[in-house]
Amino acid sequence: AINTASGASFSLSDVVDSPLIINFWATWCPPCVHELPHLNRLASELKSEGISVLLVSMDRGGPVNAAPFLSARGIDAPLQLYDPSASWARTLKLKGLPTTLLIPKDRASYLVHTGPAEWDDEKIKDQIRTYLNF
């Protein structure tokens, strides 16, 4: 089950009206940690365009470890979720971390990017907007 930091259950239906960028990461993954500030800036910018950025921590400790880790780094713009049992990762058959999904509003398809990226780079942001129909 995917949960918020408070322990509430989370479902994609909770964000049904927006295109999504979902990033799977872990505190023990150096490339994941490297891209967190980029994702934070991306989330801040795209929020006004109706695009939601979700960070899904794969840390087994859930929010106990990951929430303070994000807070200490000033990562506050994306919605922070926790999947300590890797249920979404198994369902999606993720091949490694970090993995980022781009999901348009209609949910008819999605793109998968495995590995780190400079998510706040202008060229990448333009590609994201194009794919997510903006």
mmCIF file of N, CA, C and O in Angstrom, residues 4-105:
data_model
loop_
_atom_site.group_PDB
_atom_site.id
_atom_site.type_symbol
_atom_site.label_atom_id
_atom_site.label_comp_id
_atom_site.label_asym_id
_atom_site.label_seq_id
_atom_site.Cartn_x
_atom_site.Cartn_y
_atom_site.Cartn_z
ATOM 1 N N THR A 4 0.756 8.298 2.627
ATOM 2 C CA THR A 4 1.317 9.623 2.808
ATOM 3 C C THR A 4 2.169 9.600 4.076
ATOM 4 O O THR A 4 2.193 8.605 4.800
ATOM 5 N N ALA A 5 2.839 10.696 4.366
ATOM 6 C CA ALA A 5 3.684 10.764 5.562
ATOM 7 C C ALA A 5 2.876 10.546 6.832
ATOM 8 O O ALA A 5 3.386 10.008 7.812
ATOM 9 N N SER A 6 1.599 10.922 6.814
ATOM 10 C CA SER A 6 0.754 10.752 7.997
ATOM 11 C C SER A 6 0.226 9.329 8.141
ATOM 12 O O SER A 6 -0.421 9.002 9.126
ATOM 13 N N GLY A 7 0.491 8.483 7.128
ATOM 14 C CA GLY A 7 0.034 7.109 7.181
ATOM 15 C C GLY A 7 -1.270 6.869 6.438
ATOM 16 O O GLY A 7 -1.741 5.740 6.342
ATOM 17 N N ALA A 8 -1.861 7.934 5.890
ATOM 18 C CA ALA A 8 -3.102 7.783 5.129
ATOM 19 C C ALA A 8 -2.824 7.033 3.827
ATOM 20 O O ALA A 8 -1.778 7.202 3.196
ATOM 21 N N SER A 9 -3.777 6.205 3.431
ATOM 22 C CA SER A 9 -3.646 5.457 2.189
ATOM 23 C C SER A 9 -3.762 6.413 1.006
ATOM 24 O O SER A 9 -4.486 7.411 1.065
ATOM 25 N N PHE A 10 -3.044 6.113 -0.081
ATOM 26 C CA PHE A 10 -3.050 6.968 -1.264
ATOM 27 C C PHE A 10 -3.382 6.125 -2.486
ATOM 28 O O PHE A 10 -2.921 4.995 -2.626
ATOM 29 N N SER A 11 -4.176 6.699 -3.383
ATOM 30 C CA SER A 11 -4.524 6.054 -4.646
ATOM 31 C C SER A 11 -4.371 7.083 -5.763
ATOM 32 O O SER A 11 -4.557 8.285 -5.527
ATOM 33 N N LEU A 12 -4.066 6.633 -6.961
ATOM 34 C CA LEU A 12 -3.960 7.565 -8.087
ATOM 35 C C LEU A 12 -5.281 8.298 -8.329
ATOM 36 O O LEU A 12 -5.280 9.393 -8.880
ATOM 37 N N SER A 13 -6.379 7.713 -7.910
ATOM 38 C CA SER A 13 -7.663 8.403 -8.066
ATOM 39 C C SER A 13 -7.704 9.691 -7.235
ATOM 40 O O SER A 13 -8.518 10.579 -7.503
ATOM 41 N N ASP A 14 -6.802 9.810 -6.247
ATOM 42 C CA ASP A 14 -6.723 11.043 -5.442
ATOM 43 C C ASP A 14 -6.237 12.234 -6.264
ATOM 44 O O ASP A 14 -6.436 13.381 -5.870
ATOM 45 N N VAL A 15 -5.574 11.971 -7.380
ATOM 46 C CA VAL A 15 -5.053 13.032 -8.247
ATOM 47 C C VAL A 15 -5.539 12.810 -9.684
ATOM 48 O O VAL A 15 -4.819 13.015 -10.645
ATOM 49 N N VAL A 16 -6.803 12.430 -9.810
ATOM 50 C CA VAL A 16 -7.360 12.019 -11.097
ATOM 51 C C VAL A 16 -7.383 13.151 -12.126
ATOM 52 O O VAL A 16 -7.325 12.893 -13.316
ATOM 53 N N ASP A 17 -7.454 14.381 -11.700
ATOM 54 C CA ASP A 17 -7.618 15.482 -12.639
ATOM 55 C C ASP A 17 -6.324 16.127 -13.117
ATOM 56 O O ASP A 17 -6.364 17.194 -13.703
ATOM 57 N N SER A 18 -5.186 15.496 -12.860
ATOM 58 C CA SER A 18 -3.949 16.136 -13.313
ATOM 59 C C SER A 18 -2.997 15.138 -13.945
ATOM 60 O O SER A 18 -2.959 13.972 -13.560
ATOM 61 N N PRO A 19 -2.220 15.630 -14.923
ATOM 62 C CA PRO A 19 -1.117 14.814 -15.427
ATOM 63 C C PRO A 19 -0.125 14.608 -14.285
ATOM 64 O O PRO A 19 -0.026 15.444 -13.386
ATOM 65 N N LEU A 20 0.611 13.502 -14.332
ATOM 66 C CA LEU A 20 1.491 13.153 -13.221
ATOM 67 C C LEU A 20 2.922 12.899 -13.665
ATOM 68 O O LEU A 20 3.171 12.355 -14.741
ATOM 69 N N ILE A 21 3.829 13.264 -12.793
ATOM 70 C CA ILE A 21 5.223 12.836 -12.871
ATOM 71 C C ILE A 21 5.462 12.098 -11.556
ATOM 72 O O ILE A 21 5.345 12.694 -10.485
ATOM 73 N N ILE A 22 5.717 10.799 -11.653
ATOM 74 C CA ILE A 22 5.917 9.988 -10.455
ATOM 75 C C ILE A 22 7.353 9.496 -10.440
ATOM 76 O O ILE A 22 7.788 8.806 -11.363
ATOM 77 N N ASN A 23 8.084 9.866 -9.408
ATOM 78 C CA ASN A 23 9.488 9.497 -9.278
ATOM 79 C C ASN A 23 9.651 8.505 -8.129
ATOM 80 O O ASN A 23 9.264 8.793 -7.002
ATOM 81 N N PHE A 24 10.222 7.337 -8.440
ATOM 82 C CA PHE A 24 10.540 6.324 -7.427
ATOM 83 C C PHE A 24 11.997 6.510 -7.034
ATOM 84 O O PHE A 24 12.875 6.543 -7.902
ATOM 85 N N TRP A 25 12.251 6.604 -5.745
ATOM 86 C CA TRP A 25 13.592 6.934 -5.258
ATOM 87 C C TRP A 25 13.824 6.259 -3.911
ATOM 88 O O TRP A 25 12.918 5.672 -3.331
ATOM 89 N N ALA A 26 15.059 6.372 -3.416
ATOM 90 C CA ALA A 26 15.410 5.869 -2.083
ATOM 91 C C ALA A 26 16.565 6.690 -1.529
ATOM 92 O O ALA A 26 17.397 7.208 -2.286
ATOM 93 N N THR A 27 16.631 6.780 -0.214
ATOM 94 C CA THR A 27 17.691 7.556 0.438
ATOM 95 C C THR A 27 19.069 6.958 0.179
ATOM 96 O O THR A 27 20.065 7.683 0.181
ATOM 97 N N TRP A 28 19.153 5.646 -0.051
ATOM 98 C CA TRP A 28 20.434 4.956 -0.246
ATOM 99 C C TRP A 28 20.889 4.954 -1.707
ATOM 100 O O TRP A 28 21.895 4.339 -2.042
ATOM 101 N N CYS A 29 20.162 5.656 -2.579
ATOM 102 C CA CYS A 29 20.443 5.682 -4.015
ATOM 103 C C CYS A 29 21.050 7.038 -4.393
ATOM 104 O O CYS A 29 20.327 8.026 -4.513
ATOM 105 N N PRO A 30 22.395 7.131 -4.564
ATOM 106 C CA PRO A 30 23.020 8.428 -4.863
ATOM 107 C C PRO A 30 22.426 9.162 -6.072
ATOM 108 O O PRO A 30 22.203 10.374 -5.990
ATOM 109 N N PRO A 31 22.149 8.489 -7.213
ATOM 110 C CA PRO A 31 21.541 9.233 -8.331
ATOM 111 C C PRO A 31 20.154 9.783 -7.980
ATOM 112 O O PRO A 31 19.775 10.853 -8.448
ATOM 113 N N CYS A 32 19.420 9.059 -7.146
ATOM 114 C CA CYS A 32 18.098 9.534 -6.705
ATOM 115 C C CYS A 32 18.250 10.822 -5.910
ATOM 116 O O CYS A 32 17.538 11.811 -6.147
ATOM 117 N N VAL A 33 19.176 10.806 -4.974
ATOM 118 C CA VAL A 33 19.395 11.956 -4.102
ATOM 119 C C VAL A 33 19.857 13.159 -4.925
ATOM 120 O O VAL A 33 19.420 14.293 -4.690
ATOM 121 N N HIS A 34 20.684 12.899 -5.935
ATOM 122 C CA HIS A 34 21.188 13.971 -6.798
ATOM 123 C C HIS A 34 20.047 14.698 -7.511
ATOM 124 O O HIS A 34 20.076 15.921 -7.666
ATOM 125 N N GLU A 35 19.033 13.955 -7.957
ATOM 126 C CA GLU A 35 17.983 14.595 -8.751
ATOM 127 C C GLU A 35 16.845 15.182 -7.912
ATOM 128 O O GLU A 35 15.989 15.878 -8.445
ATOM 129 N N LEU A 36 16.825 14.945 -6.608
ATOM 130 C CA LEU A 36 15.743 15.473 -5.775
ATOM 131 C C LEU A 36 15.576 16.999 -5.876
ATOM 132 O O LEU A 36 14.449 17.476 -6.028
ATOM 133 N N PRO A 37 16.659 17.799 -5.815
ATOM 134 C CA PRO A 37 16.464 19.248 -5.945
ATOM 135 C C PRO A 37 15.880 19.645 -7.308
ATOM 136 O O PRO A 37 15.078 20.576 -7.389
ATOM 137 N N HIS A 38 16.259 18.922 -8.362
ATOM 138 C CA HIS A 38 15.719 19.197 -9.704
ATOM 139 C C HIS A 38 14.216 18.914 -9.726
ATOM 140 O O HIS A 38 13.432 19.681 -10.285
ATOM 141 N N LEU A 39 13.815 17.799 -9.125
ATOM 142 C CA LEU A 39 12.393 17.446 -9.066
ATOM 143 C C LEU A 39 11.616 18.445 -8.203
ATOM 144 O O LEU A 39 10.469 18.776 -8.503
ATOM 145 N N ASN A 40 12.242 18.940 -7.150
ATOM 146 C CA ASN A 40 11.593 19.927 -6.296
ATOM 147 C C ASN A 40 11.313 21.214 -7.074
ATOM 148 O O ASN A 40 10.203 21.757 -7.018
ATOM 149 N N ARG A 41 12.318 21.681 -7.835
ATOM 150 C CA ARG A 41 12.123 22.891 -8.646
ATOM 151 C C ARG A 41 11.081 22.647 -9.735
ATOM 152 O O ARG A 41 10.236 23.503 -10.012
ATOM 153 N N LEU A 42 11.119 21.470 -10.354
ATOM 154 C CA LEU A 42 10.142 21.115 -11.382
ATOM 155 C C LEU A 42 8.726 21.131 -10.802
ATOM 156 O O LEU A 42 7.808 21.690 -11.392
ATOM 157 N N ALA A 43 8.558 20.528 -9.629
ATOM 158 C CA ALA A 43 7.241 20.478 -8.994
ATOM 159 C C ALA A 43 6.718 21.878 -8.701
ATOM 160 O O ALA A 43 5.534 22.168 -8.919
ATOM 161 N N SER A 44 7.598 22.755 -8.222
ATOM 162 C CA SER A 44 7.192 24.125 -7.917
ATOM 163 C C SER A 44 6.699 24.835 -9.169
ATOM 164 O O SER A 44 5.680 25.523 -9.152
ATOM 165 N N GLU A 45 7.414 24.651 -10.269
ATOM 166 C CA GLU A 45 7.072 25.338 -11.511
ATOM 167 C C GLU A 45 5.818 24.757 -12.163
ATOM 168 O O GLU A 45 4.953 25.492 -12.627
ATOM 169 N N LEU A 46 5.718 23.437 -12.216
ATOM 170 C CA LEU A 46 4.618 22.815 -12.956
ATOM 171 C C LEU A 46 3.304 22.785 -12.204
ATOM 172 O O LEU A 46 2.249 22.579 -12.799
ATOM 173 N N LYS A 47 3.351 23.023 -10.898
ATOM 174 C CA LYS A 47 2.116 23.020 -10.108
ATOM 175 C C LYS A 47 1.114 24.025 -10.667
ATOM 176 O O LYS A 47 -0.072 23.742 -10.773
ATOM 177 N N SER A 48 1.607 25.200 -11.055
ATOM 178 C CA SER A 48 0.713 26.235 -11.592
ATOM 179 C C SER A 48 0.129 25.838 -12.944
ATOM 180 O O SER A 48 -0.855 26.424 -13.392
ATOM 181 N N GLU A 49 0.727 24.837 -13.593
ATOM 182 C CA GLU A 49 0.231 24.350 -14.879
ATOM 183 C C GLU A 49 -0.665 23.118 -14.703
ATOM 184 O O GLU A 49 -1.082 22.498 -15.676
ATOM 185 N N GLY A 50 -0.920 22.748 -13.454
ATOM 186 C CA GLY A 50 -1.807 21.628 -13.193
ATOM 187 C C GLY A 50 -1.156 20.260 -13.254
ATOM 188 O O GLY A 50 -1.836 19.243 -13.284
ATOM 189 N N ILE A 51 0.175 20.211 -13.267
ATOM 190 C CA ILE A 51 0.899 18.938 -13.299
ATOM 191 C C ILE A 51 1.365 18.618 -11.886
ATOM 192 O O ILE A 51 1.989 19.448 -11.235
ATOM 193 N N SER A 52 1.077 17.411 -11.424
ATOM 194 C CA SER A 52 1.475 16.994 -10.082
ATOM 195 C C SER A 52 2.734 16.144 -10.134
ATOM 196 O O SER A 52 2.840 15.236 -10.965
ATOM 197 N N VAL A 53 3.683 16.447 -9.264
ATOM 198 C CA VAL A 53 4.896 15.650 -9.124
ATOM 199 C C VAL A 53 4.789 14.879 -7.814
ATOM 200 O O VAL A 53 4.541 15.463 -6.757
ATOM 201 N N LEU A 54 4.967 13.553 -7.907
ATOM 202 C CA LEU A 54 4.887 12.683 -6.741
ATOM 203 C C LEU A 54 6.227 11.997 -6.539
ATOM 204 O O LEU A 54 6.789 11.446 -7.491
ATOM 205 N N LEU A 55 6.739 12.058 -5.342
ATOM 206 C CA LEU A 55 7.946 11.318 -4.976
ATOM 207 C C LEU A 55 7.507 10.087 -4.199
ATOM 208 O O LEU A 55 6.817 10.216 -3.180
ATOM 209 N N VAL A 56 7.899 8.910 -4.662
ATOM 210 C CA VAL A 56 7.536 7.672 -3.974
ATOM 211 C C VAL A 56 8.812 7.048 -3.414
ATOM 212 O O VAL A 56 9.649 6.534 -4.162
ATOM 213 N N SER A 57 8.957 7.122 -2.107
ATOM 214 C CA SER A 57 10.128 6.556 -1.441
ATOM 215 C C SER A 57 10.003 5.038 -1.375
ATOM 216 O O SER A 57 8.974 4.497 -0.974
ATOM 217 N N MET A 58 11.092 4.359 -1.726
ATOM 218 C CA MET A 58 11.136 2.903 -1.674
ATOM 219 C C MET A 58 11.856 2.426 -0.410
ATOM 220 O O MET A 58 12.094 1.229 -0.251
ATOM 221 N N ASP A 59 12.183 3.345 0.476
ATOM 222 C CA ASP A 59 12.880 2.975 1.710
ATOM 223 C C ASP A 59 11.997 2.076 2.566
ATOM 224 O O ASP A 59 10.826 2.378 2.789
ATOM 225 N N ARG A 60 12.574 0.983 3.062
ATOM 226 C CA ARG A 60 11.809 0.024 3.864
ATOM 227 C C ARG A 60 11.250 0.647 5.140
ATOM 228 O O ARG A 60 10.220 0.230 5.652
ATOM 229 N N GLY A 61 11.911 1.665 5.674
ATOM 230 C CA GLY A 61 11.440 2.317 6.890
ATOM 231 C C GLY A 61 10.279 3.263 6.669
ATOM 232 O O GLY A 61 9.733 3.800 7.619
ATOM 233 N N GLY A 62 9.921 3.496 5.403
ATOM 234 C CA GLY A 62 8.826 4.410 5.093
ATOM 235 C C GLY A 62 9.151 5.834 5.500
ATOM 236 O O GLY A 62 10.306 6.261 5.456
ATOM 237 N N PRO A 63 8.150 6.591 5.947
ATOM 238 C CA PRO A 63 8.366 7.998 6.261
ATOM 239 C C PRO A 63 9.286 8.237 7.454
ATOM 240 O O PRO A 63 9.843 9.319 7.581
ATOM 241 N N VAL A 64 9.486 7.243 8.300
ATOM 242 C CA VAL A 64 10.356 7.424 9.473
ATOM 243 C C VAL A 64 11.757 7.862 9.045
ATOM 244 O O VAL A 64 12.351 8.755 9.640
ATOM 245 N N ASN A 65 12.281 7.249 7.983
ATOM 246 C CA ASN A 65 13.607 7.604 7.481
ATOM 247 C C ASN A 65 13.553 8.650 6.377
ATOM 248 O O ASN A 65 14.341 9.590 6.360
ATOM 249 N N ALA A 66 12.642 8.465 5.445
ATOM 250 C CA ALA A 66 12.647 9.287 4.234
ATOM 251 C C ALA A 66 12.129 10.705 4.453
ATOM 252 O O ALA A 66 12.649 11.644 3.856
ATOM 253 N N ALA A 67 11.109 10.890 5.286
ATOM 254 C CA ALA A 67 10.548 12.237 5.478
ATOM 255 C C ALA A 67 11.579 13.210 6.066
ATOM 256 O O ALA A 67 11.751 14.313 5.535
ATOM 257 N N PRO A 68 12.314 12.832 7.137
ATOM 258 C CA PRO A 68 13.343 13.749 7.646
ATOM 259 C C PRO A 68 14.464 13.978 6.631
ATOM 260 O O PRO A 68 15.044 15.061 6.567
ATOM 261 N N PHE A 69 14.777 12.955 5.838
ATOM 262 C CA PHE A 69 15.804 13.055 4.794
ATOM 263 C C PHE A 69 15.410 14.147 3.794
ATOM 264 O O PHE A 69 16.229 14.994 3.434
ATOM 265 N N LEU A 70 14.141 14.141 3.353
ATOM 266 C CA LEU A 70 13.666 15.160 2.413
ATOM 267 C C LEU A 70 13.628 16.532 3.070
ATOM 268 O O LEU A 70 14.063 17.521 2.487
ATOM 269 N N SER A 71 13.123 16.587 4.274
ATOM 270 C CA SER A 71 13.010 17.851 4.991
ATOM 271 C C SER A 71 14.377 18.512 5.175
ATOM 272 O O SER A 71 14.524 19.720 4.975
ATOM 273 N N ALA A 72 15.378 17.720 5.518
ATOM 274 C CA ALA A 72 16.732 18.252 5.732
ATOM 275 C C ALA A 72 17.314 18.845 4.454
ATOM 276 O O ALA A 72 18.197 19.694 4.515
ATOM 277 N N ARG A 73 16.819 18.424 3.320
ATOM 278 C CA ARG A 73 17.300 18.905 2.021
ATOM 279 C C ARG A 73 16.383 19.953 1.402
ATOM 280 O O ARG A 73 16.578 20.369 0.268
ATOM 281 N N GLY A 74 15.345 20.357 2.123
ATOM 282 C CA GLY A 74 14.435 21.380 1.624
ATOM 283 C C GLY A 74 13.536 20.902 0.494
ATOM 284 O O GLY A 74 13.050 21.710 -0.294
ATOM 285 N N ILE A 75 13.313 19.609 0.406
ATOM 286 C CA ILE A 75 12.456 19.055 -0.643
ATOM 287 C C ILE A 75 11.023 19.074 -0.123
ATOM 288 O O ILE A 75 10.637 18.258 0.713
ATOM 289 N N ASP A 76 10.244 20.055 -0.602
ATOM 290 C CA ASP A 76 8.906 20.236 -0.050
ATOM 291 C C ASP A 76 7.817 20.426 -1.094
ATOM 292 O O ASP A 76 6.638 20.440 -0.767
ATOM 293 N N ALA A 77 8.168 20.582 -2.370
ATOM 294 C CA ALA A 77 7.161 20.869 -3.391
ATOM 295 C C ALA A 77 6.403 19.629 -3.873
ATOM 296 O O ALA A 77 5.192 19.682 -4.010
ATOM 297 N N PRO A 78 7.077 18.509 -4.133
ATOM 298 C CA PRO A 78 6.321 17.342 -4.616
ATOM 299 C C PRO A 78 5.503 16.706 -3.492
ATOM 300 O O PRO A 78 5.824 16.861 -2.311
ATOM 301 N N LEU A 79 4.456 15.988 -3.888
ATOM 302 C CA LEU A 79 3.707 15.183 -2.927
ATOM 303 C C LEU A 79 4.587 14.007 -2.534
ATOM 304 O O LEU A 79 5.112 13.297 -3.393
ATOM 305 N N GLN A 80 4.773 13.819 -1.245
ATOM 306 C CA GLN A 80 5.664 12.760 -0.757
ATOM 307 C C GLN A 80 4.852 11.536 -0.353
ATOM 308 O O GLN A 80 3.970 11.616 0.485
ATOM 309 N N LEU A 81 5.182 10.406 -0.994
ATOM 310 C CA LEU A 81 4.492 9.147 -0.742
ATOM 311 C C LEU A 81 5.507 8.076 -0.371
ATOM 312 O O LEU A 81 6.701 8.211 -0.677
ATOM 313 N N TYR A 82 5.015 7.007 0.233
ATOM 314 C CA TYR A 82 5.913 5.973 0.756
ATOM 315 C C TYR A 82 5.386 4.591 0.382
ATOM 316 O O TYR A 82 4.218 4.280 0.597
ATOM 317 N N ASP A 83 6.278 3.779 -0.183
ATOM 318 C CA ASP A 83 5.943 2.423 -0.633
ATOM 319 C C ASP A 83 6.987 1.447 -0.079
ATOM 320 O O ASP A 83 7.771 0.869 -0.831
ATOM 321 N N PRO A 84 7.039 1.293 1.263
ATOM 322 C CA PRO A 84 8.086 0.467 1.862
ATOM 323 C C PRO A 84 8.021 -1.007 1.464
ATOM 324 O O PRO A 84 9.020 -1.704 1.505
ATOM 325 N N SER A 85 6.872 -1.474 1.009
ATOM 326 C CA SER A 85 6.760 -2.876 0.580
ATOM 327 C C SER A 85 6.962 -3.026 -0.930
ATOM 328 O O SER A 85 6.852 -4.125 -1.463
ATOM 329 N N ALA A 86 7.245 -1.915 -1.619
ATOM 330 C CA ALA A 86 7.508 -1.906 -3.071
ATOM 331 C C ALA A 86 6.338 -2.445 -3.888
ATOM 332 O O ALA A 86 6.521 -3.018 -4.947
ATOM 333 N N SER A 87 5.117 -2.219 -3.435
ATOM 334 C CA SER A 87 3.958 -2.750 -4.153
ATOM 335 C C SER A 87 3.802 -2.137 -5.541
ATOM 336 O O SER A 87 3.578 -2.856 -6.512
ATOM 337 N N TRP A 88 3.937 -0.814 -5.662
ATOM 338 C CA TRP A 88 3.843 -0.191 -6.983
ATOM 339 C C TRP A 88 5.020 -0.618 -7.848
ATOM 340 O O TRP A 88 4.857 -0.900 -9.025
ATOM 341 N N ALA A 89 6.206 -0.654 -7.269
ATOM 342 C CA ALA A 89 7.407 -1.014 -8.032
ATOM 343 C C ALA A 89 7.272 -2.411 -8.632
ATOM 344 O O ALA A 89 7.644 -2.646 -9.785
ATOM 345 N N ARG A 90 6.756 -3.355 -7.851
ATOM 346 C CA ARG A 90 6.552 -4.724 -8.363
ATOM 347 C C ARG A 90 5.491 -4.746 -9.453
ATOM 348 O O ARG A 90 5.663 -5.389 -10.488
ATOM 349 N N THR A 91 4.393 -4.037 -9.239
ATOM 350 C CA THR A 91 3.319 -3.993 -10.230
ATOM 351 C C THR A 91 3.825 -3.425 -11.550
ATOM 352 O O THR A 91 3.493 -3.931 -12.621
ATOM 353 N N LEU A 92 4.641 -2.383 -11.465
ATOM 354 C CA LEU A 92 5.165 -1.731 -12.662
ATOM 355 C C LEU A 92 6.414 -2.413 -13.228
ATOM 356 O O LEU A 92 6.898 -2.030 -14.278
ATOM 357 N N LYS A 93 6.945 -3.398 -12.486
ATOM 358 C CA LYS A 93 8.162 -4.102 -12.884
ATOM 359 C C LYS A 93 9.322 -3.122 -13.128
ATOM 360 O O LYS A 93 10.001 -3.172 -14.148
ATOM 361 N N LEU A 94 9.525 -2.239 -12.161
ATOM 362 C CA LEU A 94 10.612 -1.267 -12.274
ATOM 363 C C LEU A 94 11.949 -1.986 -12.350
ATOM 364 O O LEU A 94 12.165 -2.977 -11.665
ATOM 365 N N LYS A 95 12.843 -1.436 -13.178
ATOM 366 C CA LYS A 95 14.133 -2.074 -13.411
ATOM 367 C C LYS A 95 15.266 -1.456 -12.605
ATOM 368 O O LYS A 95 16.385 -1.930 -12.647
ATOM 369 N N GLY A 96 15.003 -0.405 -11.872
ATOM 370 C CA GLY A 96 16.053 0.236 -11.078
ATOM 371 C C GLY A 96 15.577 1.575 -10.551
ATOM 372 O O GLY A 96 14.479 2.020 -10.854
ATOM 373 N N LEU A 97 16.436 2.189 -9.755
ATOM 374 C CA LEU A 97 16.134 3.507 -9.203
ATOM 375 C C LEU A 97 17.219 4.483 -9.624
ATOM 376 O O LEU A 97 18.365 4.073 -9.761
ATOM 377 N N PRO A 98 16.878 5.727 -9.829
ATOM 378 C CA PRO A 98 15.528 6.256 -9.841
ATOM 379 C C PRO A 98 14.783 5.866 -11.126
ATOM 380 O O PRO A 98 15.408 5.670 -12.165
ATOM 381 N N THR A 99 13.480 5.763 -11.020
ATOM 382 C CA THR A 99 12.613 5.582 -12.180
ATOM 383 C C THR A 99 11.528 6.632 -12.102
ATOM 384 O O THR A 99 10.948 6.849 -11.035
ATOM 385 N N THR A 100 11.274 7.277 -13.239
ATOM 386 C CA THR A 100 10.271 8.333 -13.294
ATOM 387 C C THR A 100 9.247 8.000 -14.377
ATOM 388 O O THR A 100 9.623 7.615 -15.483
ATOM 389 N N LEU A 101 7.983 8.142 -14.019
ATOM 390 C CA LEU A 101 6.889 7.920 -14.966
ATOM 391 C C LEU A 101 6.258 9.258 -15.321
ATOM 392 O O LEU A 101 6.054 10.101 -14.443
ATOM 393 N N LEU A 102 5.956 9.442 -16.599
ATOM 394 C CA LEU A 102 5.191 10.598 -17.067
ATOM 395 C C LEU A 102 3.839 10.063 -17.500
ATOM 396 O O LEU A 102 3.764 9.222 -18.403
ATOM 397 N N ILE A 103 2.778 10.540 -16.857
ATOM 398 C CA ILE A 103 1.448 9.991 -17.090
ATOM 399 C C ILE A 103 0.487 11.123 -17.463
ATOM 400 O O ILE A 103 0.178 11.983 -16.628
ATOM 401 N N PRO A 104 0.001 11.132 -18.711
ATOM 402 C CA PRO A 104 -0.964 12.166 -19.106
ATOM 403 C C PRO A 104 -2.268 12.055 -18.316
ATOM 404 O O PRO A 104 -2.567 11.015 -17.715
ATOM 405 N N LYS A 105 -3.052 13.103 -18.365
ATOM 406 C CA LYS A 105 -4.304 13.174 -17.613
ATOM 407 C C LYS A 105 -5.248 12.019 -17.955
ATOM 408 O O LYS A 105 -5.945 11.504 -17.088
#
